[in-house]
Amino acid sequence: MTGAMQDQVAIITGSSRGIGKAAALALAAEGASVVINYARSSTAADEVVAEITEVGGSAIALQADVSKEDQVDALIKGTMEKFGRIDVLVNNAGITRDTLLLRMKPDAWQAVIDLNLTGVFLCTRAVAKIMLKQRSGRIINISSVAGLMGNPGQANYSAAKAGVIGFTKTVAKEMAARGVTVNAVAPGFIETDMTSELSNTEEILKFIPLGRYGQASEVAGLIRFLAADPAAAYITGQVMNVDGGMVM
Ligand SMILES: NC(=O)c1ccc[n+]([C@@H]2O[C@H](COP(=O)([O-])OP(=O)(O)OC[C@H]3O[C@@H](n4cnc5c(N)ncnc54)[C@H](OP(=O)(O)O)[C@@H]3O)[C@@H](O)[C@H]2O)c1
């Protein structure tokens, strides 16, 4: 552990697996106390907590569907009761319900907007009060290259992820005067459960100059920089890609 985030507290939504898990491990390695949030699988979340505490880190698992206001409130309350402050929020929880526009049912549209966009709003609004009072905080929203360039079959997902970018810029402007930074990270194709069922890998690789999928730890590296590094204090309202060169 480096101790760069000693006495700091980070909530990472959707951190029982994938990018969120990698981010939680990275922030815990900097000495932060981390909240492992999940919606369904407590087993996976408990394993992340164990992985952190076994090496002397501090972590708790809290269940909350972050698309629901009452559950977000309970997540923030539970964090404050346990740790007493919140320094970093990583809005990472996300889902896909892919299908072409003409086949997309309103429930597939709504489910993705509810979690990937409204969830970001609900969690950010809930921690904003605490961070503004503290006069410090770092919020990192996980968008996607799909929000920048579009992607067939992902009208719902790319709309939500583009929305996250607009939201990030506005909230960055609103919170800057109180020392709170707000940035977005836009991953390309990262090897996680979310991408494990894609069948057109060969096609996708043609569009990635670095010629491979990214690793969750590579996205977590940027999240760690934005959350922990003193140099990141002067970066706000930005969108940073981790995509092997897909969008440039
Ligand atoms: N993988 C990629 O290539 C890629 C590319 C661009 C952007 N992203 C974005 O990066 C983020 C993480 O993606 P990933 O690939 O790591 O996903 P993942 O492996 O599918 O993991 C998703 C995580 O979110 C949690 N989650 C799902 N629904 C939730 C809800 N309603 N409330 C709280 N937590 C919930 C899951 O927990 P449960 O299992 O308990 O539900 C799990 O911990 C997402 O926002 C995604 O859109 C991913």
Tab-separated table of C-alpha atoms and ligand atoms in Angstrom:
chain	number	residue	atom	x	y	z
A	1	MET	CA	0.000	0.000	0.000
A	2	THR	CA	1.271	3.467	-0.870
A	3	GLY	CA	-0.810	5.404	1.674
A	4	ALA	CA	-1.561	8.203	-0.804
A	5	MET	CA	-5.259	7.858	0.094
A	6	GLN	CA	-4.811	7.189	3.810
A	7	ASP	CA	-7.926	8.298	5.769
A	8	GLN	CA	-9.878	8.726	2.533
A	9	VAL	CA	-13.096	6.912	1.660
A	10	ALA	CA	-14.167	5.815	-1.823
A	11	ILE	CA	-17.465	4.414	-3.061
A	12	ILE	CA	-17.223	2.471	-6.302
A	13	THR	CA	-20.638	1.509	-7.652
A	14	GLY	CA	-20.827	-1.926	-9.256
A	15	SER	CA	-17.486	-3.061	-7.852
A	16	SER	CA	-18.055	-6.765	-7.314
A	17	ARG	CA	-16.712	-7.539	-10.795
A	18	GLY	CA	-14.949	-6.103	-13.832
A	19	ILE	CA	-13.738	-2.503	-14.036
A	20	GLY	CA	-15.355	-1.537	-10.716
A	21	LYS	CA	-13.564	-4.347	-8.894
A	22	ALA	CA	-10.221	-3.383	-10.464
A	23	ALA	CA	-10.808	0.250	-9.444
A	24	ALA	CA	-11.667	-0.769	-5.872
A	25	LEU	CA	-8.484	-2.855	-5.599
A	26	ALA	CA	-6.421	0.047	-7.003
A	27	LEU	CA	-7.859	2.626	-4.577
A	28	ALA	CA	-7.559	0.237	-1.627
A	29	ALA	CA	-3.891	-0.258	-2.577
A	30	GLU	CA	-3.468	3.517	-2.151
A	31	GLY	CA	-4.785	3.170	1.412
A	32	ALA	CA	-8.413	4.265	0.857
A	33	SER	CA	-11.272	2.610	2.708
A	34	VAL	CA	-13.498	1.353	-0.071
A	35	VAL	CA	-17.192	0.551	-0.362
A	36	ILE	CA	-17.843	-2.410	-2.636
A	37	ASN	CA	-21.323	-1.856	-4.053
A	38	TYR	CA	-23.281	-4.537	-5.882
A	39	ALA	CA	-26.870	-5.199	-6.890
A	40	ARG	CA	-27.192	-8.988	-6.888
A	41	SER	CA	-24.133	-11.099	-6.098
A	42	SER	CA	-23.050	-10.703	-2.476
A	43	THR	CA	-20.652	-13.631	-2.887
A	44	ALA	CA	-18.588	-11.782	-5.481
A	45	ALA	CA	-18.638	-8.571	-3.411
A	46	ASP	CA	-17.596	-10.425	-0.248
A	47	GLU	CA	-14.679	-11.945	-2.155
A	48	VAL	CA	-13.468	-8.461	-3.160
A	49	VAL	CA	-13.733	-7.323	0.474
A	50	ALA	CA	-11.739	-10.385	1.581
A	51	GLU	CA	-9.075	-9.763	-1.082
A	52	ILE	CA	-8.605	-6.217	0.276
A	53	THR	CA	-8.757	-6.949	3.997
A	54	GLU	CA	-6.420	-9.965	3.729
A	55	VAL	CA	-3.596	-7.614	2.728
A	56	GLY	CA	-4.394	-5.095	5.466
A	57	GLY	CA	-6.789	-2.853	3.548
A	58	SER	CA	-10.185	-1.545	4.614
A	59	ALA	CA	-13.404	-2.421	2.756
A	60	ILE	CA	-17.080	-3.155	3.265
A	61	ALA	CA	-19.707	-4.511	0.874
A	62	LEU	CA	-23.033	-2.681	0.552
A	63	GLN	CA	-25.922	-3.842	-1.597
A	64	ALA	CA	-27.831	-1.128	-3.477
A	65	ASP	CA	-29.487	-0.943	-6.866
A	66	VAL	CA	-28.132	2.501	-7.728
A	67	SER	CA	-30.939	3.179	-10.208
A	68	LYS	CA	-33.278	3.499	-7.177
A	69	GLU	CA	-33.254	6.689	-5.112
A	70	ASP	CA	-34.055	5.053	-1.749
A	71	GLN	CA	-31.307	2.459	-2.230
A	72	VAL	CA	-28.770	5.147	-3.178
A	73	ASP	CA	-29.687	7.064	-0.028
A	74	ALA	CA	-29.172	3.885	2.026
A	75	LEU	CA	-25.776	3.324	0.347
A	76	ILE	CA	-24.580	6.816	1.255
A	77	LYS	CA	-26.021	6.558	4.774
A	78	GLY	CA	-24.328	3.180	5.307
A	79	THR	CA	-21.010	4.600	4.117
A	80	MET	CA	-21.256	7.655	6.384
A	81	GLU	CA	-22.216	5.485	9.372
A	82	LYS	CA	-19.199	3.254	8.847
A	83	PHE	CA	-16.526	5.710	7.689
A	84	GLY	CA	-17.856	9.247	8.388
A	85	ARG	CA	-16.785	10.850	5.106
A	86	ILE	CA	-16.724	10.314	1.312
A	87	ASP	CA	-13.766	11.560	-0.721
A	88	VAL	CA	-14.183	9.697	-3.994
A	89	LEU	CA	-17.211	8.457	-5.940
A	90	VAL	CA	-16.676	6.241	-8.962
A	91	ASN	CA	-19.963	5.952	-10.864
A	92	ASN	CA	-19.185	2.648	-12.540
A	93	ALA	CA	-22.287	0.414	-12.333
A	94	GLY	CA	-23.640	-0.206	-15.805
A	95	ILE	CA	-25.542	-2.684	-17.947
A	96	THR	CA	-26.211	-3.311	-21.618
A	97	ARG	CA	-29.468	-4.405	-23.270
A	98	ASP	CA	-28.269	-4.422	-26.876
A	99	THR	CA	-30.493	-4.699	-29.920
A	100	LEU	CA	-31.056	-2.716	-33.102
A	101	LEU	CA	-33.306	0.348	-32.803
A	102	LEU	CA	-36.343	-1.119	-34.569
A	103	ARG	CA	-36.344	-4.108	-32.226
A	104	MET	CA	-35.643	-2.122	-29.071
A	105	LYS	CA	-38.502	-2.342	-26.589
A	106	PRO	CA	-39.131	0.608	-24.255
A	107	ASP	CA	-38.175	-1.538	-21.243
A	108	ALA	CA	-34.705	-2.185	-22.711
A	109	TRP	CA	-34.337	1.547	-23.353
A	110	GLN	CA	-35.532	2.473	-19.868
A	111	ALA	CA	-33.499	-0.087	-17.923
A	112	VAL	CA	-30.254	1.166	-19.451
A	113	ILE	CA	-31.123	4.847	-18.995
A	114	ASP	CA	-32.264	4.187	-15.406
A	115	LEU	CA	-28.980	2.635	-14.308
A	116	ASN	CA	-26.341	4.092	-16.640
A	117	LEU	CA	-27.571	7.699	-16.548
A	118	THR	CA	-30.123	8.226	-13.752
A	119	GLY	CA	-27.978	6.137	-11.400
A	120	VAL	CA	-25.048	8.489	-12.034
A	121	PHE	CA	-27.301	11.470	-11.263
A	122	LEU	CA	-28.679	9.919	-8.055
A	123	CYS	CA	-25.278	8.894	-6.638
A	124	THR	CA	-23.612	12.173	-7.590
A	125	ARG	CA	-26.387	14.279	-6.097
A	126	ALA	CA	-26.272	12.257	-2.877
A	127	VAL	CA	-22.490	12.643	-2.369
A	128	ALA	CA	-22.352	16.233	-3.670
A	129	LYS	CA	-23.794	17.598	-0.428
A	130	ILE	CA	-21.082	15.855	1.588
A	131	MET	CA	-18.209	16.813	-0.723
A	132	LEU	CA	-19.289	20.457	-1.015
A	133	LYS	CA	-19.334	20.675	2.782
A	134	GLN	CA	-15.877	19.046	2.966
A	135	ARG	CA	-14.683	21.409	0.221
A	136	SER	CA	-12.966	18.490	-1.490
A	137	GLY	CA	-13.847	15.423	-3.494
A	138	ARG	CA	-13.278	13.614	-6.729
A	139	ILE	CA	-16.041	12.146	-8.852
A	140	ILE	CA	-15.226	9.831	-11.728
A	141	ASN	CA	-17.993	8.789	-14.101
A	142	ILE	CA	-17.514	5.761	-16.314
A	143	SER	CA	-18.812	6.595	-19.778
A	144	SER	CA	-17.853	4.676	-22.949
A	145	VAL	CA	-16.512	5.232	-26.437
A	146	ALA	CA	-20.070	4.274	-27.492
A	147	GLY	CA	-21.155	7.615	-26.021
A	148	LEU	CA	-18.634	9.418	-28.217
A	149	MET	CA	-18.922	7.581	-31.541
A	150	GLY	CA	-22.179	5.571	-31.340
A	151	ASN	CA	-22.382	1.825	-31.868
A	152	PRO	CA	-25.011	-0.142	-33.808
A	153	GLY	CA	-27.249	-2.071	-31.416
A	154	GLN	CA	-26.565	0.306	-28.535
A	155	ALA	CA	-28.956	3.263	-29.008
A	156	ASN	CA	-29.942	3.057	-25.332
A	157	TYR	CA	-26.397	2.541	-24.062
A	158	SER	CA	-24.741	5.188	-26.228
A	159	ALA	CA	-27.468	7.719	-25.346
A	160	ALA	CA	-26.905	7.081	-21.637
A	161	LYS	CA	-23.118	7.231	-21.965
A	162	ALA	CA	-23.248	10.452	-24.010
A	163	GLY	CA	-25.596	11.819	-21.336
A	164	VAL	CA	-22.990	11.001	-18.697
A	165	ILE	CA	-20.502	13.199	-20.566
A	166	GLY	CA	-22.837	16.236	-20.610
A	167	PHE	CA	-23.691	15.607	-16.975
A	168	THR	CA	-19.984	15.407	-16.060
A	169	LYS	CA	-19.194	18.771	-17.661
A	170	THR	CA	-22.129	20.572	-16.024
A	171	VAL	CA	-21.482	19.166	-12.557
A	172	ALA	CA	-17.751	19.917	-12.929
A	173	LYS	CA	-18.663	23.566	-13.495
A	174	GLU	CA	-21.141	23.600	-10.595
A	175	MET	CA	-18.740	22.038	-8.075
A	176	ALA	CA	-15.377	23.500	-9.089
A	177	ALA	CA	-15.519	26.488	-6.743
A	178	ARG	CA	-15.645	24.121	-3.743
A	179	GLY	CA	-12.635	22.036	-4.822
A	180	VAL	CA	-14.568	19.054	-6.176
A	181	THR	CA	-13.411	17.663	-9.522
A	182	VAL	CA	-15.666	15.680	-11.859
A	183	ASN	CA	-14.290	13.751	-14.819
A	184	ALA	CA	-15.409	10.993	-17.168
A	185	VAL	CA	-13.472	7.937	-18.288
A	186	ALA	CA	-14.483	6.403	-21.614
A	187	PRO	CA	-13.275	2.815	-21.973
A	188	GLY	CA	-13.213	1.059	-25.326
A	189	PHE	CA	-13.524	-2.734	-25.406
A	190	ILE	CA	-12.363	-4.095	-22.055
A	191	GLU	CA	-12.219	-7.806	-21.146
A	192	THR	CA	-15.003	-8.220	-18.563
A	193	ASP	CA	-18.255	-10.162	-18.212
A	194	MET	CA	-19.932	-7.354	-20.180
A	195	THR	CA	-17.918	-8.093	-23.326
A	196	SER	CA	-17.460	-11.855	-22.826
A	197	GLU	CA	-20.433	-12.761	-25.013
A	198	LEU	CA	-19.566	-10.593	-28.016
A	199	SER	CA	-19.259	-12.898	-31.011
A	200	ASN	CA	-17.677	-10.501	-33.534
A	201	THR	CA	-14.281	-10.142	-31.846
A	202	GLU	CA	-12.302	-10.313	-35.114
A	203	GLU	CA	-14.386	-7.439	-36.557
A	204	ILE	CA	-13.955	-5.354	-33.387
A	205	LEU	CA	-10.181	-5.821	-33.302
A	206	LYS	CA	-9.905	-4.224	-36.771
A	207	PHE	CA	-11.012	-0.934	-35.202
A	208	ILE	CA	-8.547	-1.018	-32.309
A	209	PRO	CA	-5.124	0.311	-33.384
A	210	LEU	CA	-3.402	-1.449	-30.464
A	211	GLY	CA	-4.959	-4.697	-31.734
A	212	ARG	CA	-6.330	-6.082	-28.479
A	213	TYR	CA	-9.045	-5.645	-25.852
A	214	GLY	CA	-8.046	-3.640	-22.761
A	215	GLN	CA	-7.784	-5.018	-19.246
A	216	ALA	CA	-9.894	-3.762	-16.343
A	217	SER	CA	-6.656	-2.904	-14.521
A	218	GLU	CA	-5.750	-0.522	-17.361
A	219	VAL	CA	-8.964	1.456	-16.831
A	220	ALA	CA	-8.403	1.295	-13.074
A	221	GLY	CA	-4.980	2.891	-13.565
A	222	LEU	CA	-6.583	6.065	-14.912
A	223	ILE	CA	-9.281	5.998	-12.222
A	224	ARG	CA	-6.547	5.748	-9.578
A	225	PHE	CA	-4.719	8.728	-11.085
A	226	LEU	CA	-7.882	10.870	-11.155
A	227	ALA	CA	-8.854	9.814	-7.621
A	228	ALA	CA	-5.505	9.803	-5.838
A	229	ASP	CA	-2.833	11.774	-7.599
A	230	PRO	CA	-2.194	15.352	-6.411
A	231	ALA	CA	-1.569	16.320	-10.056
A	232	ALA	CA	-5.175	15.428	-10.920
A	233	ALA	CA	-6.444	18.252	-8.679
A	234	TYR	CA	-6.253	20.617	-11.671
A	235	ILE	CA	-8.167	18.334	-14.054
A	236	THR	CA	-11.953	18.671	-14.192
A	237	GLY	CA	-14.757	18.344	-16.718
A	238	GLN	CA	-12.652	16.127	-18.970
A	239	VAL	CA	-13.387	12.912	-20.842
A	240	MET	CA	-10.430	10.544	-21.057
A	241	ASN	CA	-10.420	7.485	-23.281
A	242	VAL	CA	-8.824	4.152	-22.430
A	243	ASP	CA	-9.498	2.433	-25.727
A	244	GLY	CA	-6.346	1.235	-27.454
A	245	GLY	CA	-6.620	4.163	-29.840
A	246	MET	CA	-10.151	3.465	-31.129
A	247	VAL	CA	-11.236	7.098	-30.884
A	248	MET	CA	-8.627	9.702	-31.782
B	1	LIG	N1	-16.374	-3.751	-20.458
B	1	LIG	C1	-16.275	-2.839	-21.396
B	1	LIG	O1	-15.784	-3.086	-22.504
B	1	LIG	C2	-16.763	-1.433	-21.148
B	1	LIG	C3	-16.531	-0.472	-22.141
B	1	LIG	C4	-16.969	0.828	-21.939
B	1	LIG	C5	-17.616	1.165	-20.770
B	1	LIG	N2	-17.827	0.202	-19.826
B	1	LIG	C6	-18.533	0.618	-18.614
B	1	LIG	O2	-17.758	0.298	-17.478
B	1	LIG	C7	-18.617	0.012	-16.379
B	1	LIG	C8	-18.261	-1.350	-15.807
B	1	LIG	O3	-18.404	-2.323	-16.821
B	1	LIG	P1	-17.906	-3.832	-16.643
B	1	LIG	O4	-17.599	-4.343	-17.989
B	1	LIG	O5	-16.879	-3.908	-15.574
B	1	LIG	O6	-19.282	-4.516	-16.137
B	1	LIG	P2	-19.562	-5.938	-15.481
B	1	LIG	O7	-18.329	-6.787	-15.474
B	1	LIG	O8	-20.800	-6.455	-16.120
B	1	LIG	O9	-19.879	-5.547	-13.939
B	1	LIG	C9	-20.976	-4.758	-13.655
B	1	LIG	C10	-21.004	-4.419	-12.179
B	1	LIG	O10	-22.119	-3.544	-11.952
B	1	LIG	C11	-22.940	-4.100	-10.928
B	1	LIG	N3	-24.332	-3.722	-11.159
B	1	LIG	C12	-25.169	-4.113	-12.147
B	1	LIG	N4	-26.377	-3.542	-12.006
B	1	LIG	C13	-26.295	-2.752	-10.887
B	1	LIG	C14	-27.213	-1.902	-10.213
B	1	LIG	N5	-28.467	-1.740	-10.650
B	1	LIG	N6	-26.788	-1.262	-9.100
B	1	LIG	C15	-25.527	-1.432	-8.622
B	1	LIG	N7	-24.614	-2.232	-9.234
B	1	LIG	C16	-25.011	-2.877	-10.345
B	1	LIG	C17	-22.697	-5.594	-10.992
B	1	LIG	O11	-23.039	-6.185	-9.757
B	1	LIG	P3	-24.134	-7.409	-9.684
B	1	LIG	O12	-23.522	-8.553	-10.405
B	1	LIG	O13	-24.316	-7.657	-8.218
B	1	LIG	O14	-25.370	-6.923	-10.348
B	1	LIG	C18	-21.191	-5.612	-11.271
B	1	LIG	O15	-20.464	-5.407	-10.083
B	1	LIG	C19	-20.042	0.116	-16.917
B	1	LIG	O16	-20.566	1.396	-16.666
B	1	LIG	C20	-19.857	-0.088	-18.397
B	1	LIG	O17	-20.888	0.496	-19.140
B	1	LIG	C21	-17.432	-1.079	-19.988
